[in-house]
mmCIF file of C-alpha atoms in Angstrom:
data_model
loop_
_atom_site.group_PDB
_atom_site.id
_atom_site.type_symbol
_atom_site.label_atom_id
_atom_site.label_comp_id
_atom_site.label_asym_id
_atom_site.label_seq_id
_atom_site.Cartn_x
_atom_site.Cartn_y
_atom_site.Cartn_z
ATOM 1 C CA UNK A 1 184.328 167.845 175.455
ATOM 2 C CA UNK A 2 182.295 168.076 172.616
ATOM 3 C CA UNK A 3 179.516 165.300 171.827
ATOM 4 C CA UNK A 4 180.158 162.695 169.460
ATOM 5 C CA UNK A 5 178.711 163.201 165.924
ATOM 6 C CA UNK A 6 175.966 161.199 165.178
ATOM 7 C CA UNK A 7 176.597 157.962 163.044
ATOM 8 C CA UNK A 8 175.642 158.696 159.646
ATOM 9 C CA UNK A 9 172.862 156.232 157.594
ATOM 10 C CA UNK A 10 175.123 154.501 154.978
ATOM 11 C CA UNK A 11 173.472 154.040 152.286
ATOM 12 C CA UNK A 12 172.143 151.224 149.799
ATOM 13 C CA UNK A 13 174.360 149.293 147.964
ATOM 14 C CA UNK A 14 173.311 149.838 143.899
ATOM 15 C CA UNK A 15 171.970 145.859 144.608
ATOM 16 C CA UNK A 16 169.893 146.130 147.337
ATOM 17 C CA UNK A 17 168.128 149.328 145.732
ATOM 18 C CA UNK A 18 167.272 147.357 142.525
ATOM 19 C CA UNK A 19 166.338 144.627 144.642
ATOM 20 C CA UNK A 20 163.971 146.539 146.416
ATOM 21 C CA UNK A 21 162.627 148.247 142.957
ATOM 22 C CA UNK A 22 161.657 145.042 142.047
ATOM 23 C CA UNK A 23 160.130 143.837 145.273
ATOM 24 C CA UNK A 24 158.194 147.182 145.346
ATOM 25 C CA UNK A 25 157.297 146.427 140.804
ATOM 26 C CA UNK A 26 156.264 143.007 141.772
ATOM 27 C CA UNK A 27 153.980 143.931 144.706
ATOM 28 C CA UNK A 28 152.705 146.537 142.759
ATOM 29 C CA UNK A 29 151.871 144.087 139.841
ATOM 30 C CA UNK A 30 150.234 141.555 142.019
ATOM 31 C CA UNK A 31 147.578 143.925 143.836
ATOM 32 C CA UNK A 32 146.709 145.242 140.192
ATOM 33 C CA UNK A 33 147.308 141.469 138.483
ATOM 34 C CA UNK A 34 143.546 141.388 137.872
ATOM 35 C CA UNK A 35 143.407 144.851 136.111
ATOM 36 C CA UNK A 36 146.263 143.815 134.227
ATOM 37 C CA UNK A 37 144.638 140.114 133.432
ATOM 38 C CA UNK A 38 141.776 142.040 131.547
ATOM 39 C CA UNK A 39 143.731 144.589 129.392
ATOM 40 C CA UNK A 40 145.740 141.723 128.321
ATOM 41 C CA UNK A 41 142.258 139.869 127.476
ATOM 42 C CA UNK A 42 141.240 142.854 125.681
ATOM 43 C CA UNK A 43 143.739 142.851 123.439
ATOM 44 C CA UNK A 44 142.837 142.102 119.289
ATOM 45 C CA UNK A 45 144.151 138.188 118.453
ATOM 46 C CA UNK A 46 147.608 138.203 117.858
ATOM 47 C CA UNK A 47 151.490 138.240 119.279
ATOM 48 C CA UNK A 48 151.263 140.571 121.400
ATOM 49 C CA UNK A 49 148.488 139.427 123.149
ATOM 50 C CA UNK A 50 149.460 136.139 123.276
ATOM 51 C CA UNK A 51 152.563 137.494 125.045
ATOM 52 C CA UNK A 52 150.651 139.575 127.416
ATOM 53 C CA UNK A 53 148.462 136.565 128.617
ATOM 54 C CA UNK A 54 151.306 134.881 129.348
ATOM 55 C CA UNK A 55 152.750 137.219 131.860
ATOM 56 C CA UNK A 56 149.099 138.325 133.044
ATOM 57 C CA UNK A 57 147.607 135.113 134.014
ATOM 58 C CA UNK A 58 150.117 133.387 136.058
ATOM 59 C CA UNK A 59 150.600 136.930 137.852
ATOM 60 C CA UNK A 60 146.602 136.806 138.284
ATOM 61 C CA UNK A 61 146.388 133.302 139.475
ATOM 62 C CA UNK A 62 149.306 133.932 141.970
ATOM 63 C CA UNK A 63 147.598 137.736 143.352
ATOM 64 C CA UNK A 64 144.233 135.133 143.907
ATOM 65 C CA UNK A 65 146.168 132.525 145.958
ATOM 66 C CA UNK A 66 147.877 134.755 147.950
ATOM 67 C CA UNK A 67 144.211 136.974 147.991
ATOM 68 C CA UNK A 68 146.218 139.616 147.248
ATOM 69 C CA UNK A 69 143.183 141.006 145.106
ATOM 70 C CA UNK A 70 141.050 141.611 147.865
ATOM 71 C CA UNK A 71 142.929 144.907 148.199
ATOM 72 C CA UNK A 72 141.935 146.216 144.514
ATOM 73 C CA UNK A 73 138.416 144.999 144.783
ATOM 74 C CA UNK A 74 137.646 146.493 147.833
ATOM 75 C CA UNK A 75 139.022 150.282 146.709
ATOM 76 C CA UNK A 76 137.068 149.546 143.432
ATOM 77 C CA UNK A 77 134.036 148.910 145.473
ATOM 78 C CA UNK A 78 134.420 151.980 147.510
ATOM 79 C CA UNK A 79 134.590 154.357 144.725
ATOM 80 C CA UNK A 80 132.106 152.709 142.681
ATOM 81 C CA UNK A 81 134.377 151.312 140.011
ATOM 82 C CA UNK A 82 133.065 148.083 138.785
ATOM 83 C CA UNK A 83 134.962 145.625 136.539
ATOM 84 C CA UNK A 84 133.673 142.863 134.708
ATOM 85 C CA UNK A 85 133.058 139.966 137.110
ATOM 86 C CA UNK A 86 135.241 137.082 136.589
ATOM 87 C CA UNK A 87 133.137 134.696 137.112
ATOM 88 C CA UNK A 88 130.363 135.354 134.533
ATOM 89 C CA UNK A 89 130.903 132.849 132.150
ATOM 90 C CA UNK A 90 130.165 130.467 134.893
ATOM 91 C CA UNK A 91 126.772 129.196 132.647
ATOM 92 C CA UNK A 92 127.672 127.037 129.808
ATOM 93 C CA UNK A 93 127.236 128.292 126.583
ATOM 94 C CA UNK A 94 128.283 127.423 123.320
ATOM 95 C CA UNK A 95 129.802 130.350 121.696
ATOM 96 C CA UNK A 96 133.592 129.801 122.737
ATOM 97 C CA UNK A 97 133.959 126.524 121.268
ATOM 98 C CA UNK A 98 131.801 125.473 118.548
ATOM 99 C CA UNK A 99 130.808 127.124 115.519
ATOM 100 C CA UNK A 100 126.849 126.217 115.091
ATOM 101 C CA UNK A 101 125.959 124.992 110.733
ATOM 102 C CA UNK A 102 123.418 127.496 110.738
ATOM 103 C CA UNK A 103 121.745 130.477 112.655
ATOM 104 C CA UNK A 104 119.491 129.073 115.902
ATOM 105 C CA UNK A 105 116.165 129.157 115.309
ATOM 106 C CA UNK A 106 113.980 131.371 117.170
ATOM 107 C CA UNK A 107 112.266 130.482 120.144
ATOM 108 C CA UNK A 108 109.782 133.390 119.981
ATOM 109 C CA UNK A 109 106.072 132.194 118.698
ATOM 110 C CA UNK A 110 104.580 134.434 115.926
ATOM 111 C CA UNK A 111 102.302 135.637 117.947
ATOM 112 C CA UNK A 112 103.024 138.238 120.325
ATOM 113 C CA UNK A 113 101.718 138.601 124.052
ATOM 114 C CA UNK A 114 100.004 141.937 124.292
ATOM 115 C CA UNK A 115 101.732 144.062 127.087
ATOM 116 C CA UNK A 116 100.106 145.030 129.834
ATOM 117 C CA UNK A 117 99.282 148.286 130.902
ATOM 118 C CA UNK A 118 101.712 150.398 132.091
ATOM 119 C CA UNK A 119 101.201 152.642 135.517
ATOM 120 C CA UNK A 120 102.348 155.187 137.663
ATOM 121 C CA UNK A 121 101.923 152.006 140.071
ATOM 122 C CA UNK A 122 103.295 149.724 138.316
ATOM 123 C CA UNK A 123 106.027 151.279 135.947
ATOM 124 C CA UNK A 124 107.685 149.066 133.485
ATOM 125 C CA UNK A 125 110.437 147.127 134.362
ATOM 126 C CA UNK A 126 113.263 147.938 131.542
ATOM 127 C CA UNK A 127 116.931 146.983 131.613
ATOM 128 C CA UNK A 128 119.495 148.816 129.350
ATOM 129 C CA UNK A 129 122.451 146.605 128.575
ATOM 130 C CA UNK A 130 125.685 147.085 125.799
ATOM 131 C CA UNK A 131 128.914 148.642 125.732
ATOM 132 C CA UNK A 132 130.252 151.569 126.077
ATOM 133 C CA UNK A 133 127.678 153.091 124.190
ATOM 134 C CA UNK A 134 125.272 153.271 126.487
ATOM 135 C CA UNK A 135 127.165 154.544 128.771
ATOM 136 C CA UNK A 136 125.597 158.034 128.345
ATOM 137 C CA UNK A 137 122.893 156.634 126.139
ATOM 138 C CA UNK A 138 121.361 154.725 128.845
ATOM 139 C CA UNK A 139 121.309 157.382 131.533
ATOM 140 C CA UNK A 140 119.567 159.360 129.131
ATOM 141 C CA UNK A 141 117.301 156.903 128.854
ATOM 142 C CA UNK A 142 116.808 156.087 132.086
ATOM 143 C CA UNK A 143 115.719 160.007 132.972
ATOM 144 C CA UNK A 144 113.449 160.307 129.715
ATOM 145 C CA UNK A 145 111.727 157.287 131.129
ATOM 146 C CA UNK A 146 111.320 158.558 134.681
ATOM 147 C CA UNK A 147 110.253 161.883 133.084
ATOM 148 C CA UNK A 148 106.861 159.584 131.506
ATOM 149 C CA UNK A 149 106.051 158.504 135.416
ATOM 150 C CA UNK A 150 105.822 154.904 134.255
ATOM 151 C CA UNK A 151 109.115 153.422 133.459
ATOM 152 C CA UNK A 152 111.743 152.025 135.781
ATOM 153 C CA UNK A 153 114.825 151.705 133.807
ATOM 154 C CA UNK A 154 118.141 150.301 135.383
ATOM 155 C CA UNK A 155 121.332 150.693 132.691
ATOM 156 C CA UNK A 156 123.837 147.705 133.232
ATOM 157 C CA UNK A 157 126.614 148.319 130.819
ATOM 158 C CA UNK A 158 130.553 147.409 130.622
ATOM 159 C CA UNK A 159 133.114 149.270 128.639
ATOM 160 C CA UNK A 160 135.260 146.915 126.265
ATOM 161 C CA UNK A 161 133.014 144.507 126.129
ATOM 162 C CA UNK A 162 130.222 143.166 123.061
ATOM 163 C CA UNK A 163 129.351 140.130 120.945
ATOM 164 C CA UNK A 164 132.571 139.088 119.322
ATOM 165 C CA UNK A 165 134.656 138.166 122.525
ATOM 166 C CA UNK A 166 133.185 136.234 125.021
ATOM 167 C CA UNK A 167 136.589 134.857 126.237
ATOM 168 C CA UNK A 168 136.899 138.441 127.846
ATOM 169 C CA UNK A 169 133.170 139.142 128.712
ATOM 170 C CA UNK A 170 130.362 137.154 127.839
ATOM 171 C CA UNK A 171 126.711 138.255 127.605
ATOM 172 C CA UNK A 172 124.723 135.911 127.104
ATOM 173 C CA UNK A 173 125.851 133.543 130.073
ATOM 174 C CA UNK A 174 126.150 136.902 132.094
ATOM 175 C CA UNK A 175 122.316 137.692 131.225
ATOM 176 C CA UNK A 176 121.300 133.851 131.722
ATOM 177 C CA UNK A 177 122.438 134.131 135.534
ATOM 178 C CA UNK A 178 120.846 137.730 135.940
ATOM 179 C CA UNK A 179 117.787 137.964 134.308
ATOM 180 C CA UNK A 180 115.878 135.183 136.596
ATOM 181 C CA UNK A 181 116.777 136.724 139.327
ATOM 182 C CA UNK A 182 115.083 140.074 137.844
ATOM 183 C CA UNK A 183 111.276 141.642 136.951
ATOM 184 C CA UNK A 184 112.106 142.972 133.717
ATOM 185 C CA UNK A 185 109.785 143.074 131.376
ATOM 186 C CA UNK A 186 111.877 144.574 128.271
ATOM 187 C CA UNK A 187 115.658 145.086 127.085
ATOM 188 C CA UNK A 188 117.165 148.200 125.388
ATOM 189 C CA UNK A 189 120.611 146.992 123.729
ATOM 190 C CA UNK A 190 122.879 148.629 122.394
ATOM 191 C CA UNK A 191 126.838 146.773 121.068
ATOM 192 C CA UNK A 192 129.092 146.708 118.234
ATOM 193 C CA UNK A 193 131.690 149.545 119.359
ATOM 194 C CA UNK A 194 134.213 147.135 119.771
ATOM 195 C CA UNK A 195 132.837 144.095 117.727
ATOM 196 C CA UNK A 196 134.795 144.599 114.345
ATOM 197 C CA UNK A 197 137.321 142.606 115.212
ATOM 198 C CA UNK A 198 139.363 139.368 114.076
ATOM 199 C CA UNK A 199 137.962 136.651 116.386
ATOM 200 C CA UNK A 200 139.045 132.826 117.086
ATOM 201 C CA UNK A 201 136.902 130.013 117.627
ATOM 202 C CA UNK A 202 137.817 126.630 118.485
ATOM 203 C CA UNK A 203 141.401 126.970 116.784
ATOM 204 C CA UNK A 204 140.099 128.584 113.747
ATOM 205 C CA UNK A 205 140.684 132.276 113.034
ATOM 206 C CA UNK A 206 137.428 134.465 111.457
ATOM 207 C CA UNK A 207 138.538 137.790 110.275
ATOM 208 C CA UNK A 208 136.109 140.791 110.142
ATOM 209 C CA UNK A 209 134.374 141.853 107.147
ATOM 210 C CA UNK A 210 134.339 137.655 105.751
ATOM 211 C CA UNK A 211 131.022 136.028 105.372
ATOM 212 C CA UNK A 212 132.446 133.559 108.102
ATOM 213 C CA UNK A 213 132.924 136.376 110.349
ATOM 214 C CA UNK A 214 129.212 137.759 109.760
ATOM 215 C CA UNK A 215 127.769 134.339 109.789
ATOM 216 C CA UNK A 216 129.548 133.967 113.510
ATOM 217 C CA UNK A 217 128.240 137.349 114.351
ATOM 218 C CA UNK A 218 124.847 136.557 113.525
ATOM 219 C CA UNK A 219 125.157 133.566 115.575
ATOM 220 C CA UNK A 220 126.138 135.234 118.711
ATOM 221 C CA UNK A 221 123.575 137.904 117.925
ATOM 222 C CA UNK A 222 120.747 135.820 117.414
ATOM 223 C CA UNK A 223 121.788 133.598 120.516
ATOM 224 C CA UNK A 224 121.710 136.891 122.759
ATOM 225 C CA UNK A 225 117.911 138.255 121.258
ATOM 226 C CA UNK A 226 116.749 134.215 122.693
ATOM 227 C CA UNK A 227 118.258 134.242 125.689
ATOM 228 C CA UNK A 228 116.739 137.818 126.178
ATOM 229 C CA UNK A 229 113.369 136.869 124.938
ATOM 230 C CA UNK A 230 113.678 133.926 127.340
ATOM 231 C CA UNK A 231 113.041 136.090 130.163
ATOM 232 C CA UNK A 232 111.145 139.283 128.952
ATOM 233 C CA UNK A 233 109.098 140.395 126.263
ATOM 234 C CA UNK A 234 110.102 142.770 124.451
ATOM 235 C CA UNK A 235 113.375 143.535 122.941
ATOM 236 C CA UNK A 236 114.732 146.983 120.968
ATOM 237 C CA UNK A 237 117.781 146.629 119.754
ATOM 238 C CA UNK A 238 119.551 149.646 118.920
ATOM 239 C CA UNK A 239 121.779 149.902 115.472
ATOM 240 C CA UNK A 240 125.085 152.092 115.335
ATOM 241 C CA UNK A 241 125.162 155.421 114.375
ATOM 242 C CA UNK A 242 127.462 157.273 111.244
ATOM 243 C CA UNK A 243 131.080 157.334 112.379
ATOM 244 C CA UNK A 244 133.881 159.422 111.640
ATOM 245 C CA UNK A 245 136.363 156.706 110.589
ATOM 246 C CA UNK A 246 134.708 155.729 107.222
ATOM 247 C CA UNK A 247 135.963 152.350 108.289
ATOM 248 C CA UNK A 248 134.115 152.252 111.521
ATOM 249 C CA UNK A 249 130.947 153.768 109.272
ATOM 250 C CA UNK A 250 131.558 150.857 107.166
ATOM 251 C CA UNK A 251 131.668 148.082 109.704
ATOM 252 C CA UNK A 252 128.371 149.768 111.293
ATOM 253 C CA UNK A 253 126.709 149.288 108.290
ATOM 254 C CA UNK A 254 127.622 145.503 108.299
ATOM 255 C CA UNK A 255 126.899 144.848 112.032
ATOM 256 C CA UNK A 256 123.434 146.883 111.314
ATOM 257 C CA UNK A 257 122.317 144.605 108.698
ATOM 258 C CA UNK A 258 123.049 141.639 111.063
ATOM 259 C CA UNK A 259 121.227 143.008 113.757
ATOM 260 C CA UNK A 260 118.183 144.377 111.582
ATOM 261 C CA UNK A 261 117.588 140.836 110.220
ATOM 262 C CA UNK A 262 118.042 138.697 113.005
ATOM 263 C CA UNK A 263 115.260 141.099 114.600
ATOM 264 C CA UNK A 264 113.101 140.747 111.764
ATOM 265 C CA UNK A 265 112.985 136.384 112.431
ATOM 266 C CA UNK A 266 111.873 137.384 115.934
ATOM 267 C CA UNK A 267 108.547 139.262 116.038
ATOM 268 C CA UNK A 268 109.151 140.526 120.010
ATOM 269 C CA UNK A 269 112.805 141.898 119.090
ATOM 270 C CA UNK A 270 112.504 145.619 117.572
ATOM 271 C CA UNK A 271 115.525 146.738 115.452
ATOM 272 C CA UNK A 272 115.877 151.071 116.162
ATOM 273 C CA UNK A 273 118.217 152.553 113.438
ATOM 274 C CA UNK A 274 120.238 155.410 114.530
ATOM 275 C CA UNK A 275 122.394 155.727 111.537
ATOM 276 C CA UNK A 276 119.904 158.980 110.317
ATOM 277 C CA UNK A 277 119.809 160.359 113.237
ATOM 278 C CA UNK A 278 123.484 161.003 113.337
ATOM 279 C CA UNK A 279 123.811 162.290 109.727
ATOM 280 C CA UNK A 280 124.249 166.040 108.723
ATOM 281 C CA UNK A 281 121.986 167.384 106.225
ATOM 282 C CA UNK A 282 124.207 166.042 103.560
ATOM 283 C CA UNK A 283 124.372 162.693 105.302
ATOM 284 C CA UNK A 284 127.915 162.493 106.432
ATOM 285 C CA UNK A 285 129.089 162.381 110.061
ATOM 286 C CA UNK A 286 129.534 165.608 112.034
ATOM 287 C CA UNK A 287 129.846 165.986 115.662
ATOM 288 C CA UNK A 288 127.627 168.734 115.816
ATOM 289 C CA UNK A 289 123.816 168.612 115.091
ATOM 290 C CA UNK A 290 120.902 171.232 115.773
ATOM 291 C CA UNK A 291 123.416 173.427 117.205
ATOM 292 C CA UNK A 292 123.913 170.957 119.405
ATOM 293 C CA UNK A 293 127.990 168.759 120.082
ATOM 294 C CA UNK A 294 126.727 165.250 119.801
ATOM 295 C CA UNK A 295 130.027 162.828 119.407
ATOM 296 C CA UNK A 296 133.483 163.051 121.163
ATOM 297 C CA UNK A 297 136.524 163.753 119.784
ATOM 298 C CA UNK A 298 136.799 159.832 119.321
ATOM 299 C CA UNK A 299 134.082 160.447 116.825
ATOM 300 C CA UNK A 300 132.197 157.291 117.756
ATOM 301 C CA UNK A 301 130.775 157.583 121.690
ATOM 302 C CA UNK A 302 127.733 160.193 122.071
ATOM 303 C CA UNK A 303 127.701 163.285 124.676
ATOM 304 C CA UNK A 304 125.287 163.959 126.820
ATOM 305 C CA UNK A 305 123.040 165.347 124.231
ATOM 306 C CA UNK A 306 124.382 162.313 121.956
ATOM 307 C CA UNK A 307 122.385 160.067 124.293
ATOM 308 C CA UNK A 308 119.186 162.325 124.588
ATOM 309 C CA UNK A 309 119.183 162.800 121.064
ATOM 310 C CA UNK A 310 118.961 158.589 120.964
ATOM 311 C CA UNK A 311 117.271 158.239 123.777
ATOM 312 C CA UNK A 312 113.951 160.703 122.484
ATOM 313 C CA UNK A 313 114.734 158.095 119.416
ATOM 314 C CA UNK A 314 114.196 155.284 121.220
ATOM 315 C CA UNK A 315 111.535 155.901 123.796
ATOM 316 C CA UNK A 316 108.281 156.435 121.378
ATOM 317 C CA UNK A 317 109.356 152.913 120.265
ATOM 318 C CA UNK A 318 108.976 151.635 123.347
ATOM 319 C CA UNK A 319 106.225 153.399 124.288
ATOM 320 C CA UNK A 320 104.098 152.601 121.169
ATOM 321 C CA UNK A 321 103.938 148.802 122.263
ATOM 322 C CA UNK A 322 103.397 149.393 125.993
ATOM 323 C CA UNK A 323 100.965 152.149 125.844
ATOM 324 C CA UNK A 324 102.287 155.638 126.981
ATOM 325 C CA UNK A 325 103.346 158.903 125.273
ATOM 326 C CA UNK A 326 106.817 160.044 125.236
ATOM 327 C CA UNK A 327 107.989 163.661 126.953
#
């Protein structure tokens, strides 16, 4: 007799299989609900946004009660991925919520502390901090240094982030918690990639290119060359190069001049320019220079010899107040 055939699996209703689709979506979407919190922070002001924090941060509060976070953070961790910390905005500061009358006075003296002298034994301490444009930038820095035998440079930079958006990543309250637990002696910075945006304050809406925007912007600006100054002494703030996007060129320009006077009313704070340095011989853009492919296809963010060619820039600068020769 032959054996019986074996039962055959019957399959799925169409019901349970979109019920388990949406189990498996909404799992999915709560291991990655802090990922998703911060692309919906990133967002410019608008609908959209609005919508997308409205669906992100329930999702995100729910993923941290159930600690279903933990997950994410700990594959970040091990492959060296790291996101803005939530909790950096932990100091109080000012620049969510009020709009200052004026730009803060500097708390700099006119007269500057002469650096010490720099050794083989005792390298200077320098931090690199900004966006995404010293993400190559400061690397190159960082090896030009070592090449002089006395500078120790450490780059701390975060993609997305800058001056006109502290609801998503704020700088100055990050830097107030860092810097005192830190040596350094000076700051390289480098922002404004993803500045030139509308920006809202306290219920009221500041759109780029007005002189309420700029007058905000110098305000967050200036507050970050204080807080800065509060814990090292020296400062070089780097400009933005040419674009490609004469609108991006345009809005460089504007967040240059902010930057370039705000150093000026602090004698420790060093404005670099590197609009030059990234013009052709007729002084337009062009991704290639010397020979040499300089910007990415994005026409904004530098290569690797993009960041050398800033970072030979920057270095005499530096090195002309503490004491040593460049490479």
């Amino acid at each position: 007799m032959a054996a019986p055939a074996p039962p055959q699996p019957r399959p799925l209703a169409a019901g349970h299989v979109l019920v388990a689709m949406v189990i498996a979506l909404l799992g999915g979407a709560l291991l990655n609900a802090q990922a998703i919190l911060r692309t919906a922070q990133q967002q410019e002001l608008g609908t959209g946004r609005s919508v997308a924090l409205a669906f992100a941060e329930p999702l995100a509060a729910m993923s941290e009660a159930l600690l279903l976070d933990s997950p994410r953070a700990a594959i970040d961790e091990a492959l060296g991925r790291e996101a803005p910390r939530r909790d950096v905005t932990a100091v109080p500061t000012t620049t969510t919520s009020t709009v200052p009358d004026a730009n803060p006075a500097a708390t700099t003296t006119t007269t500057i502390p002469r650096p010490r002298e720099v050794t083989a034994g005792a390298p200077l301490q320098l931090l690199i901090v900004g966006d995404s444009f010293a993400e190559l930038f400061g690397p190159a820095l960082v090896n030009r240094g070592a090449d002089t035998g006395v500078v120790d440079a450490v780059v701390d930079f975060r993609f997305i982030s800058g001056l006109s958006r502290p609801d998503y990543f704020d700088w100055p309250a990050y830097l107030r918690g860092e810097l005192p637990t830190e040596d350094y002696e000076a700051v390289v910075v480098i922002f404004g990639g993803n500045d030139a945006q509308d920006v809202a304050v306290g219920g009221e809406r500041f759109d780029v290119g007005t002189q309420a925007w700029i007058d905000l912007y110098a305000i967050r600006v200036a507050e970050l060359m204080d807080v800065l100054l509060e814990h090292t002494k020296r400062v070089y703030w780097v400009g933005l190069p040419i674009m490609e996007s004469d609108a991006f060129t345009a809005n460089a320009v504007m967040m240059n001049s902010v930057y370039e006077s705000e150093a000026v009313e602090r004698p420790a704070v060093s404005y670099i320019s590197s609009f030059e340095l990234f013009q052709d011989e007729n002084g337009d853009y062009n991704a290639y220079l010397d020979g040499k492919h300089m910007r990415y296809a994005d026409g904004a963010h530098f290569t690797w010899n993009g960041g050398y060619r800033l970072a030979d820039e920057v270095l005499p600068a530096i090195g002309e107040d503490w004491g040593f020769s460049a490479p």
